[in-house]
Amino acid sequence: MRETAAQFERPVMLFSGGKDSIVMAHLAQYAFWPGKIPFPLMHIDTGHNFQETLDYRDWLVQRLGVQLVVASVQQSIDRGRVQEEPGHNPSRNTLQTVTLLDALAEHRFEAALGGGRRDEEKARAKERFFSHRDRFGQWDPKNQRPELWSLYNGRKHLGEGFRVFPLSNWTEMDVWQYIRLKEIPIPSLYFSHRRAVLRRDGMWLAVSDVVTPLPHEQVETRTVRFRTIGDLTCTGAVESTAGTLDEIIQEVAAARVTERGGRADDKRSEAAMEDRKKVGYF
């Protein structure tokens, strides 16, 4: 984070409201203490967020005293920049890319810090800490720079940019243990709770105004929690009784499915994440 602040004039930290971006914000406090975090937080608002996520985002921004930039997918749709997917309860996850690239260009952000980790998904395992993007915001996994002895090359031509991933070598367990060690508050979604859900494509989705049942689907109330937080339309819950951080850590240690195993957007194809990253996704 200090390297990013030193090498770029206009960095920004991407903030989803999930555990990884929460840890990132906490680390930024440490990195620049006793000063304030020297860059804003940016949230790509799809309009399909969990309300708990939005409430936590607003609380944290106020607590940190940092600027919040919100880029709206709905505004991108209204302006004709992207088109809503057809069908029942369409996901807006793939639409975030255009909104993100437009926001980076509008605010002239040169480097976007994110909480991506290499253990999450095979495409992210190819990332460097400083991930170069061309002037179209695109990522070429075959054209990345070597990073030997913790030396990071932030040189770029006009219009190019970077994604920066300080948590690259962390694991899901590392994140949870750090949250427990530092006693960091997190959204209630991560803890076991009773919620109305429906079964779709092998996942339990939270029922809401953007996730409504099809004629053959039945709404049930179950005890669930979320291992990852994304759009309501593509983030699956897991049945769980883990109501404390210690219980979550024990559950993660025994899990045989990755945290993104419950994300519908990753199941669209074998290379879904890599395809999105190549066109400018986080």
Coordinates of C-alpha atoms in Angstrom, one line a residue:
M1 CA 0.0 0.0 0.0
R2 CA 2.8 2.4 0.8
E3 CA 4.5 1.5 -2.6
T4 CA 1.2 2.3 -4.3
A5 CA 0.9 5.7 -2.5
A6 CA 4.5 6.4 -3.4
Q7 CA 4.4 5.5 -7.0
F8 CA 1.0 6.8 -8.1
E9 CA -0.5 10.2 -7.8
R10 CA -4.2 9.1 -7.8
P11 CA -4.7 5.6 -6.3
V12 CA -8.0 4.3 -5.0
M13 CA -9.1 1.3 -2.9
L14 CA -11.9 -0.8 -4.2
F15 CA -14.4 -1.7 -1.5
S16 CA -17.1 -4.3 -1.8
G17 CA -18.0 -4.6 1.9
G18 CA -16.7 -8.1 2.0
K19 CA -14.2 -9.5 4.5
D20 CA -11.1 -9.0 2.2
S21 CA -11.8 -5.4 1.5
I22 CA -12.6 -4.8 5.2
V23 CA -9.1 -6.3 6.1
M24 CA -7.6 -4.1 3.4
A25 CA -9.1 -1.0 4.9
H26 CA -7.9 -2.0 8.4
L27 CA -4.3 -2.6 7.0
A28 CA -4.4 0.8 5.3
Q29 CA -5.0 2.4 8.7
Y30 CA -1.8 0.7 10.0
A31 CA 0.2 1.5 6.9
F32 CA -0.3 5.2 7.1
W33 CA -0.8 5.7 10.9
P34 CA -0.9 8.3 12.5
G35 CA -2.0 10.0 9.2
K36 CA -5.2 9.3 7.5
I37 CA -5.6 6.8 4.6
P38 CA -4.3 8.9 1.6
F39 CA -6.8 7.6 -1.0
P40 CA -10.6 7.3 -1.3
L41 CA -12.6 4.1 -1.2
M42 CA -14.7 3.2 -4.3
H43 CA -17.7 0.9 -4.3
I44 CA -19.3 -0.4 -7.5
D45 CA -23.0 -0.4 -6.6
T46 CA -24.9 -2.9 -8.7
G47 CA -28.2 -2.1 -7.1
H48 CA -28.5 -5.7 -6.1
N49 CA -26.5 -5.5 -2.9
F50 CA -27.4 -6.9 0.5
Q51 CA -28.7 -4.1 2.7
E52 CA -26.3 -5.3 5.5
T53 CA -23.4 -4.6 3.2
L54 CA -24.4 -1.1 2.4
D55 CA -25.1 -0.3 6.1
Y56 CA -21.6 -1.6 7.0
R57 CA -20.0 0.3 4.1
D58 CA -21.5 3.6 5.3
W59 CA -20.6 3.0 8.9
L60 CA -17.0 2.1 8.1
V61 CA -16.4 5.1 5.8
Q62 CA -17.7 7.4 8.6
R63 CA -15.5 5.7 11.2
L64 CA -12.3 5.9 9.0
G65 CA -13.0 9.5 7.9
V66 CA -12.3 8.7 4.2
Q67 CA -13.9 9.8 1.0
L68 CA -16.3 7.3 -0.6
V69 CA -16.8 7.2 -4.3
V70 CA -19.9 5.2 -5.4
A71 CA -20.2 4.2 -9.1
S72 CA -23.6 2.9 -10.1
V73 CA -24.4 0.1 -12.5
Q74 CA -28.0 1.4 -12.7
Q75 CA -26.7 4.7 -14.0
S76 CA -24.6 2.8 -16.6
I77 CA -27.8 1.1 -17.7
D78 CA -29.7 4.3 -17.8
R79 CA -27.1 6.0 -20.0
G80 CA -27.0 3.0 -22.4
R81 CA -23.5 2.0 -21.5
V82 CA -24.6 -1.5 -20.6
Q83 CA -27.7 -3.6 -21.1
E84 CA -29.6 -5.5 -18.5
E85 CA -29.4 -9.3 -19.0
P86 CA -32.7 -10.9 -20.1
G87 CA -34.5 -13.5 -18.1
H88 CA -35.8 -13.9 -14.5
N89 CA -33.8 -12.2 -11.8
P90 CA -30.9 -11.2 -14.1
S91 CA -27.4 -10.8 -12.5
R92 CA -25.6 -7.5 -12.9
N93 CA -22.2 -8.9 -11.8
T94 CA -20.8 -8.9 -15.3
L95 CA -22.0 -5.3 -15.9
Q96 CA -19.7 -4.0 -13.2
T97 CA -16.7 -4.0 -15.6
V98 CA -17.9 -1.0 -17.7
T99 CA -19.0 0.9 -14.6
L100 CA -15.6 0.3 -13.0
L101 CA -13.6 1.4 -16.0
D102 CA -15.8 4.5 -16.5
A103 CA -15.3 5.5 -12.9
L104 CA -11.6 5.0 -13.0
A105 CA -11.4 7.1 -16.1
E106 CA -13.8 9.8 -14.7
H107 CA -11.8 10.2 -11.5
R108 CA -8.4 9.6 -13.3
F109 CA -7.5 6.9 -10.8
E110 CA -4.2 5.3 -11.9
A111 CA -4.1 2.3 -9.5
A112 CA -6.9 0.5 -7.9
L113 CA -6.1 -1.5 -4.8
G114 CA -8.2 -4.6 -4.3
G115 CA -8.5 -7.6 -2.0
G116 CA -8.1 -10.3 -4.5
R117 CA -6.2 -13.4 -3.3
R118 CA -4.5 -16.1 -5.4
D119 CA -6.2 -18.9 -3.5
E120 CA -9.7 -17.8 -4.5
E121 CA -9.7 -18.7 -8.1
K122 CA -7.3 -20.1 -10.8
A123 CA -7.4 -16.8 -12.9
R124 CA -6.4 -14.8 -9.8
A125 CA -3.5 -17.2 -9.2
K126 CA -1.9 -15.7 -12.3
E127 CA -1.9 -12.1 -10.9
R128 CA 1.1 -10.1 -9.8
F129 CA 1.0 -7.7 -6.8
F130 CA 1.1 -4.9 -9.3
S131 CA -1.1 -6.0 -12.2
H132 CA -0.6 -3.9 -15.3
R133 CA -3.6 -2.9 -17.4
D134 CA -3.5 -1.4 -20.9
R135 CA -5.2 1.9 -21.9
F136 CA -8.4 -0.1 -22.5
G137 CA -8.3 -1.4 -18.9
Q138 CA -7.6 -4.9 -20.2
W139 CA -5.4 -7.6 -18.5
D140 CA -3.0 -9.8 -20.4
P141 CA -1.8 -12.7 -18.3
K142 CA 1.1 -13.3 -20.6
N143 CA 2.4 -9.8 -20.4
Q144 CA 3.0 -9.3 -16.7
R145 CA 6.1 -8.0 -15.1
P146 CA 8.5 -10.0 -12.9
E147 CA 8.4 -9.1 -9.2
L148 CA 11.7 -10.2 -7.6
W149 CA 12.8 -9.4 -4.1
S150 CA 9.6 -7.5 -3.4
L151 CA 10.4 -4.9 -6.1
Y152 CA 7.3 -3.5 -7.8
N153 CA 7.3 -1.8 -11.2
G154 CA 4.7 0.9 -11.5
R155 CA 5.9 2.5 -14.7
K156 CA 3.2 3.1 -17.2
H157 CA 2.3 5.0 -20.4
L158 CA -0.4 7.6 -20.5
G159 CA -3.9 6.0 -20.1
E160 CA -2.6 2.8 -18.7
G161 CA -3.2 1.7 -15.1
F162 CA -2.7 -1.0 -12.5
R163 CA -4.7 -3.2 -10.1
V164 CA -2.8 -3.7 -6.9
F165 CA -3.4 -6.8 -4.7
P166 CA -1.6 -6.6 -1.3
L167 CA -3.4 -9.7 -0.1
S168 CA -2.3 -11.9 -3.0
N169 CA -0.5 -14.4 -0.8
W170 CA -3.1 -14.5 2.0
T171 CA -5.6 -17.4 2.2
E172 CA -9.2 -17.4 3.4
M173 CA -8.0 -18.8 6.7
D174 CA -5.4 -16.0 7.0
V175 CA -8.2 -13.4 6.6
W176 CA -10.4 -14.9 9.2
Q177 CA -7.6 -15.4 11.7
Y178 CA -6.5 -11.7 11.2
I179 CA -10.1 -10.6 11.7
R180 CA -10.3 -12.6 15.0
L181 CA -6.8 -11.4 16.1
K182 CA -7.7 -7.7 15.6
E183 CA -11.3 -8.0 16.6
I184 CA -12.5 -6.3 13.4
P185 CA -16.3 -5.8 13.2
I186 CA -17.8 -7.5 10.1
P187 CA -21.3 -7.6 8.5
S188 CA -23.8 -9.9 10.2
L189 CA -24.2 -11.8 6.9
Y190 CA -21.0 -13.8 7.7
F191 CA -22.6 -15.2 10.9
S192 CA -25.3 -17.9 11.1
H193 CA -28.8 -16.5 10.9
R194 CA -32.3 -17.5 9.9
R195 CA -33.2 -16.3 6.4
A196 CA -35.8 -17.0 3.6
V197 CA -34.0 -18.7 0.8
L198 CA -34.7 -20.7 -2.3
R199 CA -32.8 -23.4 -4.1
R200 CA -31.5 -22.5 -7.6
D201 CA -28.7 -24.0 -9.7
G202 CA -27.5 -26.0 -6.6
M203 CA -27.3 -22.9 -4.4
W204 CA -29.3 -21.3 -1.6
L205 CA -30.1 -17.7 -2.7
A206 CA -31.5 -15.1 -0.3
V207 CA -35.1 -14.2 -1.3
S208 CA -35.5 -10.4 -1.9
D209 CA -37.0 -8.0 -4.4
V210 CA -34.4 -9.0 -6.9
V211 CA -34.4 -12.7 -6.2
T212 CA -38.0 -14.0 -6.5
P213 CA -39.1 -17.6 -6.9
L214 CA -40.0 -19.3 -10.2
P215 CA -43.2 -21.3 -10.3
H216 CA -41.4 -24.5 -9.5
E217 CA -39.2 -23.0 -6.7
Q218 CA -40.2 -23.1 -3.0
V219 CA -39.2 -20.5 -0.5
E220 CA -37.8 -21.9 2.8
T221 CA -36.5 -20.5 6.0
R222 CA -33.1 -22.0 6.9
T223 CA -30.2 -21.3 9.1
V224 CA -27.4 -20.0 6.8
R225 CA -24.5 -17.7 6.5
F226 CA -22.4 -16.3 3.6
R227 CA -18.7 -17.1 3.0
T228 CA -18.4 -14.4 0.5
I229 CA -20.5 -11.3 -0.2
G230 CA -21.5 -10.3 -3.7
D231 CA -24.8 -9.6 -5.6
L232 CA -28.0 -11.1 -4.2
T233 CA -28.6 -12.7 -7.5
C234 CA -25.3 -14.7 -7.7
T235 CA -24.1 -15.2 -4.1
G236 CA -25.1 -18.5 -2.5
A237 CA -25.5 -19.1 1.2
V238 CA -24.2 -22.2 3.0
E239 CA -26.2 -24.0 5.7
S240 CA -24.3 -23.3 8.9
T241 CA -24.6 -22.9 12.7
A242 CA -21.3 -20.9 13.0
G243 CA -22.3 -17.9 15.0
T244 CA -18.8 -16.8 16.3
L245 CA -15.5 -16.1 14.7
D246 CA -14.0 -19.2 16.3
E247 CA -16.8 -21.4 14.9
I248 CA -16.3 -19.8 11.4
I249 CA -12.6 -20.6 11.5
Q250 CA -13.3 -24.2 12.5
E251 CA -15.8 -24.5 9.6
V252 CA -13.4 -23.0 7.1
A253 CA -10.6 -25.4 8.2
A254 CA -12.9 -28.4 7.6
A255 CA -14.4 -27.1 4.3
R256 CA -13.7 -28.9 1.1
V257 CA -15.4 -26.3 -1.2
T258 CA -13.8 -23.0 -1.9
E259 CA -15.5 -19.8 -0.7
R260 CA -16.3 -18.9 -4.3
G261 CA -17.9 -22.4 -4.8
G262 CA -21.2 -20.7 -4.0
R263 CA -20.8 -17.9 -6.6
A264 CA -23.0 -18.4 -9.7
D265 CA -21.0 -15.9 -11.8
D266 CA -18.0 -18.2 -11.6
K267 CA -19.9 -21.1 -12.9
R268 CA -21.0 -19.7 -16.2
S269 CA -17.9 -21.2 -17.9
E270 CA -14.6 -22.8 -16.9
A271 CA -12.8 -19.5 -17.6
A272 CA -15.5 -17.1 -16.4
M273 CA -13.3 -15.1 -14.1
E274 CA -10.4 -14.9 -16.5
D275 CA -12.7 -13.8 -19.3
R276 CA -14.0 -11.0 -17.1
K277 CA -10.5 -9.9 -16.0
K278 CA -9.3 -9.7 -19.6
V279 CA -11.8 -7.1 -20.4
G280 CA -11.2 -5.0 -17.3
Y281 CA -12.9 -6.6 -14.4
F282 CA -11.4 -6.3 -10.9

